[in-house]
mmCIF file with all atom_site columns, C-alpha atoms in Angstrom:
data_model
loop_
_atom_site.group_PDB
_atom_site.id
_atom_site.type_symbol
_atom_site.label_atom_id
_atom_site.label_alt_id
_atom_site.label_comp_id
_atom_site.label_asym_id
_atom_site.label_entity_id
_atom_site.label_seq_id
_atom_site.pdbx_PDB_ins_code
_atom_site.Cartn_x
_atom_site.Cartn_y
_atom_site.Cartn_z
_atom_site.occupancy
_atom_site.B_iso_or_equiv
_atom_site.pdbx_formal_charge
_atom_site.auth_seq_id
_atom_site.auth_comp_id
_atom_site.auth_asym_id
_atom_site.auth_atom_id
_atom_site.pdbx_PDB_model_num
ATOM 1   C CA . GLN L 1 1   ? 13.878  18.480  34.321 1.00 0.00 ? 1   GLN L CA 1
ATOM 2   C CA . LYS L 1 2   ? 13.619  15.377  32.169 1.00 0.00 ? 2   LYS L CA 1
ATOM 3   C CA . GLU L 1 3   ? 16.811  13.511  31.368 1.00 0.00 ? 3   GLU L CA 1
ATOM 4   C CA . VAL L 1 4   ? 15.886  13.333  27.675 1.00 0.00 ? 4   VAL L CA 1
ATOM 5   C CA . GLU L 1 5   ? 13.719  15.747  25.719 1.00 0.00 ? 5   GLU L CA 1
ATOM 6   C CA . GLN L 1 6   ? 12.136  14.826  22.402 1.00 0.00 ? 6   GLN L CA 1
ATOM 7   C CA . ASP L 1 7   ? 9.607   16.744  20.344 1.00 0.00 ? 7   ASP L CA 1
ATOM 8   C CA . PRO L 1 8   ? 6.520   14.492  20.158 1.00 0.00 ? 8   PRO L CA 1
ATOM 9   C CA . GLY L 1 9   ? 5.403   15.882  16.800 1.00 0.00 ? 9   GLY L CA 1
ATOM 10  C CA . PRO L 1 10  ? 3.397   14.704  15.005 1.00 0.00 ? 10  PRO L CA 1
ATOM 11  C CA . LEU L 1 11  ? 5.553   15.101  11.937 1.00 0.00 ? 11  LEU L CA 1
ATOM 12  C CA . SER L 1 12  ? 4.057   14.631  8.479  1.00 0.00 ? 12  SER L CA 1
ATOM 13  C CA . VAL L 1 13  ? 6.207   14.605  5.323  1.00 0.00 ? 13  VAL L CA 1
ATOM 14  C CA . PRO L 1 14  ? 5.732   13.621  1.670  1.00 0.00 ? 14  PRO L CA 1
ATOM 15  C CA . GLU L 1 15  ? 7.308   10.456  0.377  1.00 0.00 ? 15  GLU L CA 1
ATOM 16  C CA . GLY L 1 16  ? 10.921  10.986  -0.629 1.00 0.00 ? 16  GLY L CA 1
ATOM 17  C CA . ALA L 1 17  ? 11.555  13.810  1.838  1.00 0.00 ? 17  ALA L CA 1
ATOM 18  C CA . ILE L 1 18  ? 14.484  13.956  4.216  1.00 0.00 ? 18  ILE L CA 1
ATOM 19  C CA . VAL L 1 19  ? 13.350  13.622  7.814  1.00 0.00 ? 19  VAL L CA 1
ATOM 20  C CA . SER L 1 20  ? 15.219  15.008  10.788 1.00 0.00 ? 20  SER L CA 1
ATOM 21  C CA . LEU L 1 21  ? 14.402  13.762  14.279 1.00 0.00 ? 21  LEU L CA 1
ATOM 22  C CA . ASN L 1 22  ? 16.116  15.178  17.333 1.00 0.00 ? 22  ASN L CA 1
ATOM 23  C CA . CYS L 1 23  ? 16.641  14.746  21.050 1.00 0.00 ? 23  CYS L CA 1
ATOM 24  C CA . THR L 1 24  ? 18.412  16.790  23.662 1.00 0.00 ? 24  THR L CA 1
ATOM 25  C CA . TYR L 1 25  ? 19.648  15.559  26.999 1.00 0.00 ? 25  TYR L CA 1
ATOM 26  C CA . SER L 1 26  ? 20.892  17.004  30.229 1.00 0.00 ? 26  SER L CA 1
ATOM 27  C CA . ASN L 1 27  ? 23.359  14.456  31.613 1.00 0.00 ? 27  ASN L CA 1
ATOM 28  C CA . SER L 1 28  ? 26.796  14.685  30.030 1.00 0.00 ? 28  SER L CA 1
ATOM 29  C CA . ALA L 1 29  ? 27.670  11.212  31.345 1.00 0.00 ? 29  ALA L CA 1
ATOM 30  C CA . PHE L 1 30  ? 25.566  9.490   28.684 1.00 0.00 ? 30  PHE L CA 1
ATOM 31  C CA . GLN L 1 31  ? 27.853  7.553   26.349 1.00 0.00 ? 31  GLN L CA 1
ATOM 32  C CA . TYR L 1 32  ? 25.578  5.346   24.229 1.00 0.00 ? 32  TYR L CA 1
ATOM 33  C CA . PHE L 1 33  ? 22.823  6.759   22.094 1.00 0.00 ? 33  PHE L CA 1
ATOM 34  C CA . MET L 1 34  ? 20.156  4.611   20.476 1.00 0.00 ? 34  MET L CA 1
ATOM 35  C CA . TRP L 1 35  ? 17.304  5.139   18.082 1.00 0.00 ? 35  TRP L CA 1
ATOM 36  C CA . TYR L 1 36  ? 14.309  2.862   18.188 1.00 0.00 ? 36  TYR L CA 1
ATOM 37  C CA . ARG L 1 37  ? 11.352  2.642   15.830 1.00 0.00 ? 37  ARG L CA 1
ATOM 38  C CA . GLN L 1 38  ? 7.979   1.592   17.161 1.00 0.00 ? 38  GLN L CA 1
ATOM 39  C CA . TYR L 1 39  ? 5.004   0.677   15.055 1.00 0.00 ? 39  TYR L CA 1
ATOM 40  C CA . SER L 1 40  ? 1.536   0.872   16.539 1.00 0.00 ? 40  SER L CA 1
ATOM 41  C CA . ARG L 1 41  ? 0.865   -1.853  19.135 1.00 0.00 ? 41  ARG L CA 1
ATOM 42  C CA . LYS L 1 42  ? 4.380   -3.240  18.703 1.00 0.00 ? 42  LYS L CA 1
ATOM 43  C CA . GLY L 1 43  ? 7.513   -3.087  20.817 1.00 0.00 ? 43  GLY L CA 1
ATOM 44  C CA . PRO L 1 44  ? 10.418  -0.734  20.111 1.00 0.00 ? 44  PRO L CA 1
ATOM 45  C CA . GLU L 1 45  ? 12.775  -2.027  17.424 1.00 0.00 ? 45  GLU L CA 1
ATOM 46  C CA . LEU L 1 46  ? 16.429  -1.001  17.508 1.00 0.00 ? 46  LEU L CA 1
ATOM 47  C CA . LEU L 1 47  ? 17.461  0.968   14.421 1.00 0.00 ? 47  LEU L CA 1
ATOM 48  C CA . MET L 1 48  ? 20.996  1.900   15.331 1.00 0.00 ? 48  MET L CA 1
ATOM 49  C CA . TYR L 1 49  ? 23.233  3.027   18.131 1.00 0.00 ? 49  TYR L CA 1
ATOM 50  C CA . THR L 1 50  ? 26.201  5.353   18.389 1.00 0.00 ? 50  THR L CA 1
ATOM 51  C CA . TYR L 1 51  ? 28.932  5.491   20.951 1.00 0.00 ? 51  TYR L CA 1
ATOM 52  C CA . SER L 1 52  ? 30.049  8.938   22.071 1.00 0.00 ? 52  SER L CA 1
ATOM 53  C CA . SER L 1 53  ? 30.161  11.665  19.435 1.00 0.00 ? 53  SER L CA 1
ATOM 54  C CA . GLY L 1 54  ? 30.138  11.339  15.676 1.00 0.00 ? 54  GLY L CA 1
ATOM 55  C CA . ASN L 1 55  ? 28.058  10.020  12.839 1.00 0.00 ? 55  ASN L CA 1
ATOM 56  C CA . LYS L 1 56  ? 26.886  6.554   11.922 1.00 0.00 ? 56  LYS L CA 1
ATOM 57  C CA . GLU L 1 57  ? 25.196  5.592   8.699  1.00 0.00 ? 57  GLU L CA 1
ATOM 58  C CA . ASP L 1 58  ? 23.077  2.548   7.909  1.00 0.00 ? 58  ASP L CA 1
ATOM 59  C CA . GLY L 1 59  ? 21.337  2.601   4.563  1.00 0.00 ? 59  GLY L CA 1
ATOM 60  C CA . ARG L 1 60  ? 18.876  5.489   4.488  1.00 0.00 ? 60  ARG L CA 1
ATOM 61  C CA . PHE L 1 61  ? 19.430  6.239   8.172  1.00 0.00 ? 61  PHE L CA 1
ATOM 62  C CA . THR L 1 62  ? 22.137  8.448   9.677  1.00 0.00 ? 62  THR L CA 1
ATOM 63  C CA . ALA L 1 63  ? 22.587  9.018   13.394 1.00 0.00 ? 63  ALA L CA 1
ATOM 64  C CA . GLN L 1 64  ? 24.537  12.007  14.682 1.00 0.00 ? 64  GLN L CA 1
ATOM 65  C CA . VAL L 1 65  ? 25.695  12.749  18.194 1.00 0.00 ? 65  VAL L CA 1
ATOM 66  C CA . ASP L 1 66  ? 27.006  16.126  19.336 1.00 0.00 ? 66  ASP L CA 1
ATOM 67  C CA . LYS L 1 67  ? 28.046  15.673  22.945 1.00 0.00 ? 67  LYS L CA 1
ATOM 68  C CA . SER L 1 68  ? 29.233  19.262  23.289 1.00 0.00 ? 68  SER L CA 1
ATOM 69  C CA . SER L 1 69  ? 25.676  20.419  22.623 1.00 0.00 ? 69  SER L CA 1
ATOM 70  C CA . LYS L 1 70  ? 24.005  17.389  24.235 1.00 0.00 ? 70  LYS L CA 1
ATOM 71  C CA . TYR L 1 71  ? 22.067  16.900  21.031 1.00 0.00 ? 71  TYR L CA 1
ATOM 72  C CA . ILE L 1 72  ? 21.418  13.824  18.920 1.00 0.00 ? 72  ILE L CA 1
ATOM 73  C CA . SER L 1 73  ? 19.731  13.473  15.552 1.00 0.00 ? 73  SER L CA 1
ATOM 74  C CA . LEU L 1 74  ? 18.386  10.796  13.258 1.00 0.00 ? 74  LEU L CA 1
ATOM 75  C CA . PHE L 1 75  ? 18.119  11.558  9.560  1.00 0.00 ? 75  PHE L CA 1
ATOM 76  C CA . ILE L 1 76  ? 16.020  9.477   7.204  1.00 0.00 ? 76  ILE L CA 1
ATOM 77  C CA . ARG L 1 77  ? 16.724  9.938   3.512  1.00 0.00 ? 77  ARG L CA 1
ATOM 78  C CA . ASP L 1 78  ? 14.227  9.151   0.765  1.00 0.00 ? 78  ASP L CA 1
ATOM 79  C CA . SER L 1 79  ? 11.510  8.547   3.329  1.00 0.00 ? 79  SER L CA 1
ATOM 80  C CA . GLN L 1 80  ? 8.974   5.825   2.558  1.00 0.00 ? 80  GLN L CA 1
ATOM 81  C CA . PRO L 1 81  ? 5.408   5.254   3.779  1.00 0.00 ? 81  PRO L CA 1
ATOM 82  C CA . SER L 1 82  ? 6.752   2.209   5.622  1.00 0.00 ? 82  SER L CA 1
ATOM 83  C CA . ASP L 1 83  ? 8.846   4.592   7.735  1.00 0.00 ? 83  ASP L CA 1
ATOM 84  C CA . SER L 1 84  ? 5.628   5.870   9.323  1.00 0.00 ? 84  SER L CA 1
ATOM 85  C CA . ALA L 1 85  ? 6.052   5.039   13.012 1.00 0.00 ? 85  ALA L CA 1
ATOM 86  C CA . THR L 1 86  ? 7.058   6.543   16.330 1.00 0.00 ? 86  THR L CA 1
ATOM 87  C CA . TYR L 1 87  ? 10.793  7.118   16.711 1.00 0.00 ? 87  TYR L CA 1
ATOM 88  C CA . LEU L 1 88  ? 12.293  6.931   20.168 1.00 0.00 ? 88  LEU L CA 1
ATOM 89  C CA . CYS L 1 89  ? 15.701  8.097   21.221 1.00 0.00 ? 89  CYS L CA 1
ATOM 90  C CA . ALA L 1 90  ? 17.318  6.374   24.165 1.00 0.00 ? 90  ALA L CA 1
ATOM 91  C CA . MET L 1 91  ? 20.604  6.703   25.944 1.00 0.00 ? 91  MET L CA 1
ATOM 92  C CA . SER L 1 92  ? 22.661  5.007   28.599 1.00 0.00 ? 92  SER L CA 1
ATOM 93  C CA . PHE L 1 93  ? 25.795  5.532   30.620 1.00 0.00 ? 93  PHE L CA 1
ATOM 94  C CA . SER L 1 94  ? 27.604  2.402   29.549 1.00 0.00 ? 94  SER L CA 1
ATOM 95  C CA . ASN L 1 95  ? 27.305  -0.803  27.608 1.00 0.00 ? 95  ASN L CA 1
ATOM 96  C CA . THR L 1 96  ? 27.256  -3.036  30.642 1.00 0.00 ? 96  THR L CA 1
ATOM 97  C CA . GLY L 1 97  ? 23.587  -3.300  31.387 1.00 0.00 ? 97  GLY L CA 1
ATOM 98  C CA . ASN L 1 98  ? 22.661  0.144   32.609 1.00 0.00 ? 98  ASN L CA 1
ATOM 99  C CA . GLN L 1 99  ? 19.116  1.296   32.177 1.00 0.00 ? 99  GLN L CA 1
ATOM 100 C CA . PHE L 1 100 ? 17.973  3.238   29.161 1.00 0.00 ? 100 PHE L CA 1
ATOM 101 C CA . TYR L 1 101 ? 16.635  6.758   29.403 1.00 0.00 ? 101 TYR L CA 1
ATOM 102 C CA . PHE L 1 102 ? 14.045  7.300   26.710 1.00 0.00 ? 102 PHE L CA 1
ATOM 103 C CA . GLY L 1 103 ? 12.595  10.322  25.014 1.00 0.00 ? 103 GLY L CA 1
ATOM 104 C CA . THR L 1 104 ? 8.825   10.443  24.664 1.00 0.00 ? 104 THR L CA 1
ATOM 105 C CA . GLY L 1 105 ? 9.016   9.609   20.965 1.00 0.00 ? 105 GLY L CA 1
ATOM 106 C CA . THR L 1 106 ? 8.220   11.492  17.754 1.00 0.00 ? 106 THR L CA 1
ATOM 107 C CA . SER L 1 107 ? 5.310   10.324  15.624 1.00 0.00 ? 107 SER L CA 1
ATOM 108 C CA . LEU L 1 108 ? 6.179   10.358  11.907 1.00 0.00 ? 108 LEU L CA 1
ATOM 109 C CA . THR L 1 109 ? 3.809   9.933   8.978  1.00 0.00 ? 109 THR L CA 1
ATOM 110 C CA . VAL L 1 110 ? 5.173   9.668   5.436  1.00 0.00 ? 110 VAL L CA 1
ATOM 111 C CA . ILE L 1 111 ? 2.469   10.489  2.906  1.00 0.00 ? 111 ILE L CA 1
ATOM 112 C CA . PRO L 1 112 ? 2.569   8.602   -0.419 1.00 0.00 ? 112 PRO L CA 1
ATOM 113 C CA . GLU X 2 1   ? 14.947  -17.186 15.981 1.00 0.00 ? 1   GLU X CA 1
ATOM 114 C CA . ALA X 2 2   ? 12.061  -16.263 18.262 1.00 0.00 ? 2   ALA X CA 1
ATOM 115 C CA . GLY X 2 3   ? 12.060  -12.752 19.653 1.00 0.00 ? 3   GLY X CA 1
ATOM 116 C CA . VAL X 2 4   ? 11.110  -11.555 23.097 1.00 0.00 ? 4   VAL X CA 1
ATOM 117 C CA . THR X 2 5   ? 7.607   -12.760 23.886 1.00 0.00 ? 5   THR X CA 1
ATOM 118 C CA . GLN X 2 6   ? 5.266   -11.276 26.430 1.00 0.00 ? 6   GLN X CA 1
ATOM 119 C CA . PHE X 2 7   ? 2.010   -12.619 27.846 1.00 0.00 ? 7   PHE X CA 1
ATOM 120 C CA . PRO X 2 8   ? -0.721  -11.534 27.944 1.00 0.00 ? 8   PRO X CA 1
ATOM 121 C CA . SER X 2 9   ? -0.819  -8.865  25.272 1.00 0.00 ? 9   SER X CA 1
ATOM 122 C CA . HIS X 2 10  ? -3.624  -7.073  27.068 1.00 0.00 ? 10  HIS X CA 1
ATOM 123 C CA . SER X 2 11  ? -5.058  -7.336  30.577 1.00 0.00 ? 11  SER X CA 1
ATOM 124 C CA . VAL X 2 12  ? -7.959  -5.494  32.155 1.00 0.00 ? 12  VAL X CA 1
ATOM 125 C CA . ILE X 2 13  ? -8.330  -5.916  35.908 1.00 0.00 ? 13  ILE X CA 1
ATOM 126 C CA . GLU X 2 14  ? -10.132 -4.194  38.722 1.00 0.00 ? 14  GLU X CA 1
ATOM 127 C CA . LYS X 2 15  ? -8.373  -2.093  41.303 1.00 0.00 ? 15  LYS X CA 1
ATOM 128 C CA . GLY X 2 16  ? -7.184  -4.297  44.132 1.00 0.00 ? 16  GLY X CA 1
ATOM 129 C CA . GLN X 2 17  ? -6.770  -7.416  42.020 1.00 0.00 ? 17  GLN X CA 1
ATOM 130 C CA . THR X 2 18  ? -3.523  -9.168  41.230 1.00 0.00 ? 18  THR X CA 1
ATOM 131 C CA . VAL X 2 19  ? -1.978  -9.456  37.790 1.00 0.00 ? 19  VAL X CA 1
ATOM 132 C CA . THR X 2 20  ? 1.084   -11.375 36.662 1.00 0.00 ? 20  THR X CA 1
ATOM 133 C CA . LEU X 2 21  ? 2.888   -10.480 33.465 1.00 0.00 ? 21  LEU X CA 1
ATOM 134 C CA . ARG X 2 22  ? 5.278   -12.878 31.826 1.00 0.00 ? 22  ARG X CA 1
ATOM 135 C CA . CYS X 2 23  ? 8.288   -12.345 29.602 1.00 0.00 ? 23  CYS X CA 1
ATOM 136 C CA . ASP X 2 24  ? 10.189  -14.979 27.637 1.00 0.00 ? 24  ASP X CA 1
ATOM 137 C CA . PRO X 2 25  ? 13.504  -13.479 26.536 1.00 0.00 ? 25  PRO X CA 1
ATOM 138 C CA . ILE X 2 26  ? 15.529  -14.502 23.525 1.00 0.00 ? 26  ILE X CA 1
ATOM 139 C CA . SER X 2 27  ? 17.251  -17.784 24.286 1.00 0.00 ? 27  SER X CA 1
ATOM 140 C CA . GLY X 2 28  ? 20.747  -17.269 25.663 1.00 0.00 ? 28  GLY X CA 1
ATOM 141 C CA . HIS X 2 29  ? 20.238  -13.652 26.667 1.00 0.00 ? 29  HIS X CA 1
ATOM 142 C CA . ASP X 2 30  ? 21.462  -13.137 30.209 1.00 0.00 ? 30  ASP X CA 1
ATOM 143 C CA . ASN X 2 31  ? 20.206  -9.571  30.528 1.00 0.00 ? 31  ASN X CA 1
ATOM 144 C CA . LEU X 2 32  ? 16.489  -9.077  31.014 1.00 0.00 ? 32  LEU X CA 1
ATOM 145 C CA . TYR X 2 33  ? 14.847  -5.701  31.594 1.00 0.00 ? 33  TYR X CA 1
ATOM 146 C CA . TRP X 2 34  ? 11.381  -4.514  32.491 1.00 0.00 ? 34  TRP X CA 1
ATOM 147 C CA . TYR X 2 35  ? 10.189  -1.095  31.380 1.00 0.00 ? 35  TYR X CA 1
ATOM 148 C CA . ARG X 2 36  ? 6.850   0.664   31.611 1.00 0.00 ? 36  ARG X CA 1
ATOM 149 C CA . ARG X 2 37  ? 5.167   3.384   29.611 1.00 0.00 ? 37  ARG X CA 1
ATOM 150 C CA . VAL X 2 38  ? 2.389   5.323   31.289 1.00 0.00 ? 38  VAL X CA 1
ATOM 151 C CA . MET X 2 39  ? 0.117   7.184   28.863 1.00 0.00 ? 39  MET X CA 1
ATOM 152 C CA . GLY X 2 40  ? 1.642   10.421  27.668 1.00 0.00 ? 40  GLY X CA 1
ATOM 153 C CA . LYS X 2 41  ? 4.978   9.735   29.324 1.00 0.00 ? 41  LYS X CA 1
ATOM 154 C CA . GLU X 2 42  ? 8.268   8.266   28.234 1.00 0.00 ? 42  GLU X CA 1
ATOM 155 C CA . ILE X 2 43  ? 9.209   4.612   28.615 1.00 0.00 ? 43  ILE X CA 1
ATOM 156 C CA . LYS X 2 44  ? 10.769  4.209   32.054 1.00 0.00 ? 44  LYS X CA 1
ATOM 157 C CA . PHE X 2 45  ? 13.061  1.581   33.494 1.00 0.00 ? 45  PHE X CA 1
ATOM 158 C CA . LEU X 2 46  ? 11.742  -0.726  36.199 1.00 0.00 ? 46  LEU X CA 1
ATOM 159 C CA . LEU X 2 47  ? 14.450  -3.310  36.789 1.00 0.00 ? 47  LEU X CA 1
ATOM 160 C CA . HIS X 2 48  ? 17.254  -5.386  35.326 1.00 0.00 ? 48  HIS X CA 1
ATOM 161 C CA . PHE X 2 49  ? 18.114  -9.050  35.794 1.00 0.00 ? 49  PHE X CA 1
ATOM 162 C CA . VAL X 2 50  ? 21.400  -10.674 34.973 1.00 0.00 ? 50  VAL X CA 1
ATOM 163 C CA . LYS X 2 51  ? 20.481  -14.328 34.731 1.00 0.00 ? 51  LYS X CA 1
ATOM 164 C CA . GLU X 2 52  ? 18.368  -14.960 37.842 1.00 0.00 ? 52  GLU X CA 1
ATOM 165 C CA . SER X 2 53  ? 19.825  -12.110 39.913 1.00 0.00 ? 53  SER X CA 1
ATOM 166 C CA . LYS X 2 54  ? 18.354  -8.649  40.241 1.00 0.00 ? 54  LYS X CA 1
ATOM 167 C CA . GLN X 2 55  ? 21.081  -6.290  39.118 1.00 0.00 ? 55  GLN X CA 1
ATOM 168 C CA . ASP X 2 56  ? 19.173  -3.050  39.470 1.00 0.00 ? 56  ASP X CA 1
ATOM 169 C CA . GLU X 2 57  ? 15.632  -2.570  40.726 1.00 0.00 ? 57  GLU X CA 1
ATOM 170 C CA . SER X 2 58  ? 15.856  1.158   41.305 1.00 0.00 ? 58  SER X CA 1
ATOM 171 C CA . GLY X 2 59  ? 12.943  1.852   38.979 1.00 0.00 ? 59  GLY X CA 1
ATOM 172 C CA . MET X 2 60  ? 10.379  -0.297  40.769 1.00 0.00 ? 60  MET X CA 1
ATOM 173 C CA . PRO X 2 61  ? 7.696   2.139   41.928 1.00 0.00 ? 61  PRO X CA 1
ATOM 174 C CA . ASN X 2 62  ? 6.797   0.454   45.232 1.00 0.00 ? 62  ASN X CA 1
ATOM 175 C CA . ASN X 2 63  ? 6.532   -2.867  47.023 1.00 0.00 ? 63  ASN X CA 1
ATOM 176 C CA . ARG X 2 64  ? 3.323   -3.784  45.209 1.00 0.00 ? 64  ARG X CA 1
ATOM 177 C CA . PHE X 2 65  ? 5.547   -4.818  42.308 1.00 0.00 ? 65  PHE X CA 1
ATOM 178 C CA . LEU X 2 66  ? 7.459   -8.085  42.491 1.00 0.00 ? 66  LEU X CA 1
ATOM 179 C CA . ALA X 2 67  ? 9.669   -9.393  39.724 1.00 0.00 ? 67  ALA X CA 1
ATOM 180 C CA . GLU X 2 68  ? 11.217  -12.825 39.483 1.00 0.00 ? 68  GLU X CA 1
ATOM 181 C CA . ARG X 2 69  ? 13.307  -14.656 36.969 1.00 0.00 ? 69  ARG X CA 1
ATOM 182 C CA . THR X 2 70  ? 13.212  -18.376 37.482 1.00 0.00 ? 70  THR X CA 1
ATOM 183 C CA . GLY X 2 71  ? 16.413  -20.197 36.609 1.00 0.00 ? 71  GLY X CA 1
ATOM 184 C CA . GLY X 2 72  ? 17.594  -17.292 34.539 1.00 0.00 ? 72  GLY X CA 1
ATOM 185 C CA . THR X 2 73  ? 15.034  -17.967 31.839 1.00 0.00 ? 73  THR X CA 1
ATOM 186 C CA . TYR X 2 74  ? 11.574  -16.398 31.739 1.00 0.00 ? 74  TYR X CA 1
ATOM 187 C CA . SER X 2 75  ? 10.568  -13.584 34.066 1.00 0.00 ? 75  SER X CA 1
ATOM 188 C CA . THR X 2 76  ? 7.332   -12.582 35.753 1.00 0.00 ? 76  THR X CA 1
ATOM 189 C CA . LEU X 2 77  ? 6.219   -9.219  37.045 1.00 0.00 ? 77  LEU X CA 1
ATOM 190 C CA . LYS X 2 78  ? 3.429   -9.349  39.596 1.00 0.00 ? 78  LYS X CA 1
ATOM 191 C CA . VAL X 2 79  ? 1.403   -6.347  40.665 1.00 0.00 ? 79  VAL X CA 1
ATOM 192 C CA . GLN X 2 80  ? -0.486  -6.903  43.911 1.00 0.00 ? 80  GLN X CA 1
ATOM 193 C CA . PRO X 2 81  ? -2.782  -5.152  44.634 1.00 0.00 ? 81  PRO X CA 1
ATOM 194 C CA . ALA X 2 82  ? -3.150  -3.193  41.419 1.00 0.00 ? 82  ALA X CA 1
ATOM 195 C CA . GLU X 2 83  ? -3.929  0.512   41.557 1.00 0.00 ? 83  GLU X CA 1
ATOM 196 C CA . LEU X 2 84  ? -5.318  2.798   38.849 1.00 0.00 ? 84  LEU X CA 1
ATOM 197 C CA . GLU X 2 85  ? -1.933  4.462   38.314 1.00 0.00 ? 85  GLU X CA 1
ATOM 198 C CA . ASP X 2 86  ? -0.400  1.100   37.377 1.00 0.00 ? 86  ASP X CA 1
ATOM 199 C CA . SER X 2 87  ? -2.154  1.254   34.019 1.00 0.00 ? 87  SER X CA 1
ATOM 200 C CA . GLY X 2 88  ? 0.232   1.422   31.091 1.00 0.00 ? 88  GLY X CA 1
ATOM 201 C CA . VAL X 2 89  ? 2.224   -0.686  28.702 1.00 0.00 ? 89  VAL X CA 1
ATOM 202 C CA . TYR X 2 90  ? 4.842   -2.954  30.262 1.00 0.00 ? 90  TYR X CA 1
ATOM 203 C CA . PHE X 2 91  ? 7.763   -3.862  28.050 1.00 0.00 ? 91  PHE X CA 1
ATOM 204 C CA . CYS X 2 92  ? 10.330  -6.550  28.517 1.00 0.00 ? 92  CYS X CA 1
ATOM 205 C CA . ALA X 2 93  ? 13.696  -6.473  26.769 1.00 0.00 ? 93  ALA X CA 1
ATOM 206 C CA . SER X 2 94  ? 16.640  -8.838  26.646 1.00 0.00 ? 94  SER X CA 1
ATOM 207 C CA . SER X 2 95  ? 20.224  -8.625  25.487 1.00 0.00 ? 95  SER X CA 1
ATOM 208 C CA . PRO X 2 96  ? 23.315  -10.806 25.436 1.00 0.00 ? 96  PRO X CA 1
ATOM 209 C CA . TRP X 2 97  ? 25.820  -10.544 28.246 1.00 0.00 ? 97  TRP X CA 1
ATOM 210 C CA . LEU X 2 98  ? 28.379  -7.785  27.637 1.00 0.00 ? 98  LEU X CA 1
ATOM 211 C CA . LYS X 2 99  ? 26.168  -6.235  24.988 1.00 0.00 ? 99  LYS X CA 1
ATOM 212 C CA . GLY X 2 100 ? 24.212  -4.421  27.661 1.00 0.00 ? 100 GLY X CA 1
ATOM 213 C CA . ASP X 2 101 ? 21.771  -1.964  26.329 1.00 0.00 ? 101 ASP X CA 1
ATOM 214 C CA . THR X 2 102 ? 23.020  -1.401  22.825 1.00 0.00 ? 102 THR X CA 1
ATOM 215 C CA . GLU X 2 103 ? 21.606  -4.653  21.510 1.00 0.00 ? 103 GLU X CA 1
ATOM 216 C CA . ALA X 2 104 ? 18.493  -4.891  23.607 1.00 0.00 ? 104 ALA X CA 1
ATOM 217 C CA . PHE X 2 105 ? 15.472  -6.431  21.886 1.00 0.00 ? 105 PHE X CA 1
ATOM 218 C CA . PHE X 2 106 ? 12.030  -5.500  23.111 1.00 0.00 ? 106 PHE X CA 1
ATOM 219 C CA . GLY X 2 107 ? 8.871   -7.531  23.290 1.00 0.00 ? 107 GLY X CA 1
ATOM 220 C CA . GLN X 2 108 ? 5.557   -6.251  21.991 1.00 0.00 ? 108 GLN X CA 1
ATOM 221 C CA . GLY X 2 109 ? 4.466   -5.197  25.453 1.00 0.00 ? 109 GLY X CA 1
ATOM 222 C CA . THR X 2 110 ? 1.575   -5.999  27.780 1.00 0.00 ? 110 THR X CA 1
ATOM 223 C CA . ARG X 2 111 ? -1.092  -3.327  27.929 1.00 0.00 ? 111 ARG X CA 1
ATOM 224 C CA . LEU X 2 112 ? -2.419  -3.250  31.482 1.00 0.00 ? 112 LEU X CA 1
ATOM 225 C CA . THR X 2 113 ? -5.622  -1.406  32.267 1.00 0.00 ? 113 THR X CA 1
ATOM 226 C CA . VAL X 2 114 ? -6.709  -1.096  35.885 1.00 0.00 ? 114 VAL X CA 1
ATOM 227 C CA . VAL X 2 115 ? -10.330 -0.004  36.308 1.00 0.00 ? 115 VAL X CA 1
#
């Protein structure tokens, strides 16, 4: 069983739609949850991270963590064509240099 | 401020040859990580340096892979001899000390193709 499961998509939405991206995980010891965005032929770019359970908002992006369900989400409001990319969830056990465990990524296309 | 830089961006080598990948982290970042993405799979951890010391190399696939970090600055990852299954995209990431993974910045990756 993979540590982190993520639906690879692809996901295609019209401009202005609300996008929901999700990951599930199996190890309850994960404490830090990250979302990365990766454009084609580029490296992953950190969008936001959340510690433990709860919500975190940054502009049009909201990250949610439900540790009881081992489920994390990223919501994108008012999606833009520039949001078209692959979104990767990642998680780690602590903030002291432990390795990341990544999902496979979800490919998102926002259609103008 | 310059980001994490990786060289080369793309390398095509024959099976059995040697390849060396280089990573220049963000200046001042003590943590340096190597990750790899094999086609169709998730990005997977290879190893972690803190300054010049290997903190965790549990993800290194076998002894054909050798990573070094000279003087706690840039890092190299050598594959010798390369095998077909080593093909993939190799990412380097760096972060400040005590920020661990949550503020890790990734390079653009080196796409390695072994033929």
